[in-house]
Short mmCIF file of C-alpha atoms and ligand atoms in Angstrom, two decimals:
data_model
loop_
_atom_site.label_atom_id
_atom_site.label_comp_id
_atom_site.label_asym_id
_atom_site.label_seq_id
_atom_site.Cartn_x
_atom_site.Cartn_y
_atom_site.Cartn_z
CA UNK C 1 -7.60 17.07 -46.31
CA UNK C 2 -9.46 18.41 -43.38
CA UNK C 3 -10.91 15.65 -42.05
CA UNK C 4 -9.81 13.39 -39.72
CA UNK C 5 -11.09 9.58 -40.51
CA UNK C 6 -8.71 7.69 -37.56
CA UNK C 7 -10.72 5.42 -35.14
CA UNK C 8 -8.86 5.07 -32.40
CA UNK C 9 -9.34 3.19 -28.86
CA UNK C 10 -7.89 3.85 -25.55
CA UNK C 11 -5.38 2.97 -22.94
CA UNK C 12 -4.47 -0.74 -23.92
CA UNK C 13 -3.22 -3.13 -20.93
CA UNK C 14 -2.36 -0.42 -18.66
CA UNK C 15 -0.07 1.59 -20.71
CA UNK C 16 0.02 4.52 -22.21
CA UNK C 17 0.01 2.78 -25.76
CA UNK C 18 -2.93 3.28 -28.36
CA UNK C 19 -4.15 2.72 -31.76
CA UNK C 20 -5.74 3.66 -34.80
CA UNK C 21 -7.29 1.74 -37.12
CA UNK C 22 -8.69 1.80 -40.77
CA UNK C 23 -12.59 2.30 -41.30
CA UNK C 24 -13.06 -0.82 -43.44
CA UNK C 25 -12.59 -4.62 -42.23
CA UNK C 26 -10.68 -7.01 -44.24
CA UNK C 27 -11.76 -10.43 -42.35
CA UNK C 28 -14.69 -11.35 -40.16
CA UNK C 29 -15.47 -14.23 -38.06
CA UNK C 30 -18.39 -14.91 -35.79
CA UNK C 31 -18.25 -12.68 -33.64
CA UNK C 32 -15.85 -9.94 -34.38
CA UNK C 33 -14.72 -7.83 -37.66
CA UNK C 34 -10.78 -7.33 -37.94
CA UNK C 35 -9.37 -4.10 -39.32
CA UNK C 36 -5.69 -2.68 -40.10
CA UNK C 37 -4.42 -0.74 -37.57
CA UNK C 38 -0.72 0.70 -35.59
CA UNK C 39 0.36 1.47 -32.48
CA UNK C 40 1.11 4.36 -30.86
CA UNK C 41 2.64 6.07 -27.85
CA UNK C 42 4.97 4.11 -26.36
CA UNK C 43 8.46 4.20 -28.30
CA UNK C 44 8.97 0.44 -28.21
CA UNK C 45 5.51 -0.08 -30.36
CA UNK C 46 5.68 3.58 -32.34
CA UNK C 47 4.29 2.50 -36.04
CA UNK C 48 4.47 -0.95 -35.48
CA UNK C 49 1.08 -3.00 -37.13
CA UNK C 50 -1.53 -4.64 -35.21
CA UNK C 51 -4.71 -6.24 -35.96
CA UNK C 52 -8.08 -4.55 -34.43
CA UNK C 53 -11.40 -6.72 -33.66
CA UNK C 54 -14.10 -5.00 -33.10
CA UNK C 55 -17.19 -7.23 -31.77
CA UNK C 56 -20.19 -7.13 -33.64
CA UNK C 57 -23.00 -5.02 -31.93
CA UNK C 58 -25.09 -8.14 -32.10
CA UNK C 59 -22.62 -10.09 -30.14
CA UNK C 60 -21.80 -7.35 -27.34
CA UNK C 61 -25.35 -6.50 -27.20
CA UNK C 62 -26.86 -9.77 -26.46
CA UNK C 63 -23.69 -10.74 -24.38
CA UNK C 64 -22.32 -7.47 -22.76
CA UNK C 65 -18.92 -7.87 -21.56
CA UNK C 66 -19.07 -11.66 -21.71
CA UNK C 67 -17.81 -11.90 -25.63
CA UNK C 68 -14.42 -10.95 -24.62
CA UNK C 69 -14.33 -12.41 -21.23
CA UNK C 70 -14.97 -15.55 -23.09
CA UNK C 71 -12.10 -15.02 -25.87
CA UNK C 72 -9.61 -13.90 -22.98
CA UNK C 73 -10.28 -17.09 -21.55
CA UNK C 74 -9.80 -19.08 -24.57
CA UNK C 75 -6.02 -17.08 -25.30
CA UNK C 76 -5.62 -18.32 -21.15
CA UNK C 77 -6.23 -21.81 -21.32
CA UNK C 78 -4.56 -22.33 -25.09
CA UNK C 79 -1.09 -20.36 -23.76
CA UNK C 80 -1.66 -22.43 -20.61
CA UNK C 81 -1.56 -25.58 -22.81
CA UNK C 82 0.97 -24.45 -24.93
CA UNK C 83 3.90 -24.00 -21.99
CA UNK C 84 2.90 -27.13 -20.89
CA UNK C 85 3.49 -28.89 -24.74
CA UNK C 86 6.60 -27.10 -24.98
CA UNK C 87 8.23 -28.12 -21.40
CA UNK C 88 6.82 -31.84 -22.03
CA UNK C 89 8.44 -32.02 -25.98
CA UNK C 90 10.53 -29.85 -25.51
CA UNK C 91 10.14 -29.05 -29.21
CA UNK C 92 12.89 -26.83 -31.17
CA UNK C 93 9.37 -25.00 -32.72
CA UNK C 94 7.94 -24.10 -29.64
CA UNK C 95 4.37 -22.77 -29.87
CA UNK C 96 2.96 -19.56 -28.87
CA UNK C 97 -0.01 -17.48 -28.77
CA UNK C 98 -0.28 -13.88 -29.44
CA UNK C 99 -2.13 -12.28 -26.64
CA UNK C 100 -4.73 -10.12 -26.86
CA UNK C 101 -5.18 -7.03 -25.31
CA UNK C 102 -8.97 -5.86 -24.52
CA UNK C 103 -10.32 -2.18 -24.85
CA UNK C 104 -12.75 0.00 -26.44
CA UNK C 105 -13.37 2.38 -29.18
CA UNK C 106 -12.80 6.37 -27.98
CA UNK C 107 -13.02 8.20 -31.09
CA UNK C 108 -14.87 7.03 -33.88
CA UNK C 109 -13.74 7.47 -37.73
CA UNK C 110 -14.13 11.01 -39.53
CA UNK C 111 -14.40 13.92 -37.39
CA UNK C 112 -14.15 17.07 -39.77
CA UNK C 113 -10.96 18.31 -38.59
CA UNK C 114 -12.20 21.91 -38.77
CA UNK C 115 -15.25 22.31 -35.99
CA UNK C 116 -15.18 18.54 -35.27
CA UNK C 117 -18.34 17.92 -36.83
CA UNK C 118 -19.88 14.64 -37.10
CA UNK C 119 -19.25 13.14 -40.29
CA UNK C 120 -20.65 9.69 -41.26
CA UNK C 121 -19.23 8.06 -44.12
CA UNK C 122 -20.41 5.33 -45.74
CA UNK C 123 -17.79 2.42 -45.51
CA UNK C 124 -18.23 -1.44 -46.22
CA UNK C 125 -21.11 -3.35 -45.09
CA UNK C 126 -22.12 -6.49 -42.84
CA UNK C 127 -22.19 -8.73 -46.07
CA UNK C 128 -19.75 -8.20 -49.41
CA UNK C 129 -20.70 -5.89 -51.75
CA UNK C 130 -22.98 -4.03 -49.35
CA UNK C 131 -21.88 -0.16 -47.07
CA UNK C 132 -23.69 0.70 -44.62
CA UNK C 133 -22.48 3.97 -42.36
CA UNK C 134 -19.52 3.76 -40.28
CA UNK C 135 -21.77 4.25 -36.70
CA UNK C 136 -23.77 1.20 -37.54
CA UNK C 137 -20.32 -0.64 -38.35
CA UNK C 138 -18.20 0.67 -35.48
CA UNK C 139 -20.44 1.90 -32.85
CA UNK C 140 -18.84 4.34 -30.21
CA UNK C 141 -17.60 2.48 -27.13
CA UNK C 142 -17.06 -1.00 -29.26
CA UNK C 143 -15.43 -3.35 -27.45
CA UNK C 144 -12.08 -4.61 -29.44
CA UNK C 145 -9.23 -6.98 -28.98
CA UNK C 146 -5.87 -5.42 -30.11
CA UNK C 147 -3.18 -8.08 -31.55
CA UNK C 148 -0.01 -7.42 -32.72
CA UNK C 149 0.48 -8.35 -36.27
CA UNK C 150 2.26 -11.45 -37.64
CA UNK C 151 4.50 -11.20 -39.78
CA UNK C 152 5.33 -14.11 -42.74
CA UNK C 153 3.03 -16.65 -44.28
CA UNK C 154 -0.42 -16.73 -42.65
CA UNK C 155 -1.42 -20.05 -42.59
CA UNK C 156 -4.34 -22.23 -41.00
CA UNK C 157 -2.73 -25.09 -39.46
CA UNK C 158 -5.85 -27.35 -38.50
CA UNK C 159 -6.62 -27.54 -42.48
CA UNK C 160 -5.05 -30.43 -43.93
CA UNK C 161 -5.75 -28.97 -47.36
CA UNK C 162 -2.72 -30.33 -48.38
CA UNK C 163 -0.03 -27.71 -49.81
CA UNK C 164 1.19 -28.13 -46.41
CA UNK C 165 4.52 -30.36 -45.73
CA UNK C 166 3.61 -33.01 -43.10
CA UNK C 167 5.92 -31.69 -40.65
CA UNK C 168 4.27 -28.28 -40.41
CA UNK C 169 1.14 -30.12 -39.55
CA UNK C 170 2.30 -32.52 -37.27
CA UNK C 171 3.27 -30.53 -34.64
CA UNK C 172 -0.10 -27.75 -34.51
CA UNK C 173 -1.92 -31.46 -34.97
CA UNK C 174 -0.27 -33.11 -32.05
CA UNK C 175 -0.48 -30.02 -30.30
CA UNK C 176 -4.66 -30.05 -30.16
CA UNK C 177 -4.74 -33.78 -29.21
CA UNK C 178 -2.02 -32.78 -26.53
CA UNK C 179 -4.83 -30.30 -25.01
CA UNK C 180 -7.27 -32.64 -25.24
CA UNK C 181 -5.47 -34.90 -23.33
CA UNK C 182 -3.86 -32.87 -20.59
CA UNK C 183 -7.25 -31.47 -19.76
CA UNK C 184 -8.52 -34.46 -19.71
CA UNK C 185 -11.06 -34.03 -21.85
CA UNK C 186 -12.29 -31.09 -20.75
CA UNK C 187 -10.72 -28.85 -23.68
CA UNK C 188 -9.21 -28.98 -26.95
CA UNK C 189 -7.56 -25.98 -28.70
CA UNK C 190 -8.04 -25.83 -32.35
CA UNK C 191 -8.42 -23.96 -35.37
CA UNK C 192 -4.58 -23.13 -34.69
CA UNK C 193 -3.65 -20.09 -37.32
CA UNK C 194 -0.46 -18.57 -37.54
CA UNK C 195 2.99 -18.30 -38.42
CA UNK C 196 5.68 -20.88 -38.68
CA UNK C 197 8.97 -19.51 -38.41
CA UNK C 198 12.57 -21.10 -37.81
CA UNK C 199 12.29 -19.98 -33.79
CA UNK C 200 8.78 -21.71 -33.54
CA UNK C 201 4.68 -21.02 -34.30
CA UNK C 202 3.00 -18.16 -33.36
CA UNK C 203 -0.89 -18.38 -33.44
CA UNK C 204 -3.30 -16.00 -33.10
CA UNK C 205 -7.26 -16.37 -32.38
CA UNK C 206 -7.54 -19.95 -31.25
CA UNK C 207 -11.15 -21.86 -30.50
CA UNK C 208 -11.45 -23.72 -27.44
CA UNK C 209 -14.27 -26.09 -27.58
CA UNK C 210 -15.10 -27.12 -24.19
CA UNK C 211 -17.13 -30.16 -22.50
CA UNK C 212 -18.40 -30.23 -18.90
CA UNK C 213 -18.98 -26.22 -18.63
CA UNK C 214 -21.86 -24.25 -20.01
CA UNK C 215 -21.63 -24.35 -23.87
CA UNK C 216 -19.82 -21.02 -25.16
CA UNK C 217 -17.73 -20.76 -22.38
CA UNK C 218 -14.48 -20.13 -24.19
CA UNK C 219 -16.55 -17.77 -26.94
CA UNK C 220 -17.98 -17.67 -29.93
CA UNK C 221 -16.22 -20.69 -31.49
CA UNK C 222 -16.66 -22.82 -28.68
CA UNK C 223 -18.16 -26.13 -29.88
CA UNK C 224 -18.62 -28.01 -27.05
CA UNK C 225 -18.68 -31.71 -27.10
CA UNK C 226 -19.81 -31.27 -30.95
CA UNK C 227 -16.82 -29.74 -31.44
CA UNK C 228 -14.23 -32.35 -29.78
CA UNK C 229 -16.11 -34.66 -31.57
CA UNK C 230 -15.81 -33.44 -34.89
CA UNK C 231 -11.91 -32.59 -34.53
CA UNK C 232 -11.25 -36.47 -33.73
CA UNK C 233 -13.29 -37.47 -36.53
CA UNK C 234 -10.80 -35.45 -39.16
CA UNK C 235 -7.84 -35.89 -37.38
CA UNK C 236 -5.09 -38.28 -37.79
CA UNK C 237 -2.37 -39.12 -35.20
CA UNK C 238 0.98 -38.86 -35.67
CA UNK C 239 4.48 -39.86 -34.21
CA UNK C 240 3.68 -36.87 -31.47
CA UNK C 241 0.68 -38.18 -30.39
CA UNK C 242 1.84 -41.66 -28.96
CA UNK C 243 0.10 -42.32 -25.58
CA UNK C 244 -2.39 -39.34 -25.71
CA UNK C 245 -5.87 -40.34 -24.92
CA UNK C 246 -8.78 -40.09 -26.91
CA UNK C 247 -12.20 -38.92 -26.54
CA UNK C 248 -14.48 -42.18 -26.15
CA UNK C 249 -18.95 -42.25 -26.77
CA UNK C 250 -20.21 -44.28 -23.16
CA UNK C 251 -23.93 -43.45 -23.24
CA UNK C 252 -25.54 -42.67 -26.20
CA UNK C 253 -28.20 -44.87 -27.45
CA UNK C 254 -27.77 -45.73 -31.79
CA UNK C 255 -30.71 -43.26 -32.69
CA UNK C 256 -29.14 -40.46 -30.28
CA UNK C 257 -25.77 -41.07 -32.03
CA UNK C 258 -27.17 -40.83 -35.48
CA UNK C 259 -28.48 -37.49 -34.75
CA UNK C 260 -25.19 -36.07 -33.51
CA UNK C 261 -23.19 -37.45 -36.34
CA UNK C 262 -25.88 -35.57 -38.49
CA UNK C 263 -24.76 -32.54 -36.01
CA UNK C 264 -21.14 -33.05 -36.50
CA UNK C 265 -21.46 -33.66 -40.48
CA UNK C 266 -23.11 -30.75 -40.98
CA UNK C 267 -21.39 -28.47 -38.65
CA UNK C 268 -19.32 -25.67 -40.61
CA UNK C 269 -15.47 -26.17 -40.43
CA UNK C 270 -14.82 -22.37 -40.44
CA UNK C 271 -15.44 -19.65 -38.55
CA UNK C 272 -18.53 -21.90 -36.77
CA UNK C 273 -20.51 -20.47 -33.76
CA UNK C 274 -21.51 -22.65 -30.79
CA UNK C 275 -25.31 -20.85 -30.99
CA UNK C 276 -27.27 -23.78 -31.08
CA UNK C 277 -29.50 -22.24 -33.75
CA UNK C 278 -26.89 -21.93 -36.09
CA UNK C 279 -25.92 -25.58 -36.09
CA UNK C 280 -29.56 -26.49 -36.27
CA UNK C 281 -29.39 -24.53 -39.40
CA UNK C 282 -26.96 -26.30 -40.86
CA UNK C 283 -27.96 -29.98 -39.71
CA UNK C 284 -31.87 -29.26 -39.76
CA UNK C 285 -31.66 -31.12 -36.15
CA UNK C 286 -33.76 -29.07 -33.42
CA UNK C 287 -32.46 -27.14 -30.80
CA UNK C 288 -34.16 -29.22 -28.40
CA UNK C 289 -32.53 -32.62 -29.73
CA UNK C 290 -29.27 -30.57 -29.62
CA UNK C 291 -29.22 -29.27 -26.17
CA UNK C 292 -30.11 -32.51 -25.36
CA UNK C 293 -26.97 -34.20 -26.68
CA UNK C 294 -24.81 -31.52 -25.51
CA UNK C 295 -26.34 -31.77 -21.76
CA UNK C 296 -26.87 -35.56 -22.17
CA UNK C 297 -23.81 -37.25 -24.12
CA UNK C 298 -20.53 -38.65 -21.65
CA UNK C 299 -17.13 -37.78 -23.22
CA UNK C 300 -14.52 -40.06 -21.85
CA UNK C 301 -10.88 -39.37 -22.16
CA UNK C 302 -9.19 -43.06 -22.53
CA UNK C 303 -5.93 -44.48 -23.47
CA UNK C 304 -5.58 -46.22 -26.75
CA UNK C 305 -5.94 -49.63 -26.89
CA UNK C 306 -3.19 -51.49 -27.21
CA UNK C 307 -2.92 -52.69 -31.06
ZN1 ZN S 401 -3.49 -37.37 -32.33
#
């Protein structure tokens, strides 16, 4: 062959393990493309797959060390809330989240094997259909989150698209409204995607949209009071849910509230991004108006009222 086209990254949570990973993503989300890759060097993790994210220059450029910071604390708080759901149901499925471990890039792809020259190869693009080189794609030093891979039917829990049978929902559903509620109000974890197996749910990758800390906080897919907003508008309680509290409008005048419904209406259901630019984009409301609601609008958590 006689070249050598392995990305690879370092020391991952302080052991001696490693991986390589393939030049080409297969998913992207806001902030991060994902790429096949194994492990290696430690026996217990020899050949086994994992998933590599690599953060998007754009994101780790404008945000330094904070992109990841901000997803660590996101897999914190939603394995935080899940021990807490399982102890408090005490649920045969029990739910977990796959942690993430955080490191960077130490080779990048195709080294000629023979002199170790340089060799850029031209691998798949920032948008389908398009390459671009595999520096511009995976630049040395990326920053990356390493995840063991699931395996069994990848499925995305939050999306009542309807093959699903109720049950599977019901729990992931109850789950988010459980976070909601625990925190009160201060955080709900959504977007749950995973794998449902006879011991229980493993999820990978969850959003945490936040209210009362700076917006972004938990990442890239942090929506912020937007974001709690528009998960209790689709979702509908179940069995699991009884006595949870609910988020609850106190101060927003009728015009203010018509603008963030326009927000939350507009707001894309996947792979979204908490940059208010983006959902001024997509609701043609200013930045200005949406900072304001974000800064402005009071999020109670209440009880249900009694029917
Ligand atoms: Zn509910």
């Amino acid at each position: 062959m006689g070249s050598n086209q392995s990305n690879t990254s370092k020391v991952i949570g302080y052991t001696s393990a490693w991986v390589e990973f393939e030049d080409d993503w297969f998913d992207q989300g806001a902030s991060r493309y994902a790429y096949k890759g194994t492990f290696h060097g430690e026996p217990h993790l020899e050949g086994k797959p994992c998933v590599v994210k690599v953060y998007k220059e754009e994101w780790y450029e404008r945000m330094s060390e904070y992109a990841w910071k901000a997803d660590d604390r996101a897999y914190c708080k939603a394995h935080d809330m899940a021990r807490l759901f399982n102890i408090r149901y005490n649920t045969s499925k029990p739910i977990e989240f796959v942690k993430p471990e955080f490191t960077q890039v130490d080779t990048r792809a195709a080294y000629n094997f023979l002199g170790f020259i340089p060799f850029e190869r031209n691998v798949k693009g920032k948008l389908p259909g398009t390459s671009d080189s595999v520096s511009n794609i995976i630049p040395a030093n990326a920053t990356l989150a390493v995840e063991r891979y699931l395996e069994g039917d990848y499925v995305k829990f939050n999306n009542n698209s309807g093959y699903l049978a109720r049950e599977d929902i019901a729990t992931p559903a109850a789950f988010s409204h459980f976070t909601y509620h625990e925190s009160n109000g201060t955080a709900l974890v959504c977007d749950l995607q995973g794998v449902r197996s006879r011991a229980g749910y493993k999820f990978t990758d969850p959003a945490v949209s936040s209210s009362g800390t700076q917006l972004g906080f938990y990442g890239s897919t942090d929506l912020g009071i937007c974001g709690i907003v528009k998960f209790f508008k689709n979702h509908r309680c179940n069995e699991l849910c009884k006595g949870l509290k609910k988020p609850k409008i106190t101060n927003l005048s009728l015009g203010e509230r018509v603008v963030l419904a326009k927000i939350v209406d507009n707001m894309p259901s996947h792979s979204a991004s908490t940059h208010t630019y983006q959902l001024s984009l997509s609701s043609g409301v200013s930045t200005r108006d949406i900072n304001r609601i974000q800064n402005n609008i009071r999020l109670e958590a209440v009880s249900e009222e009694p029917v």
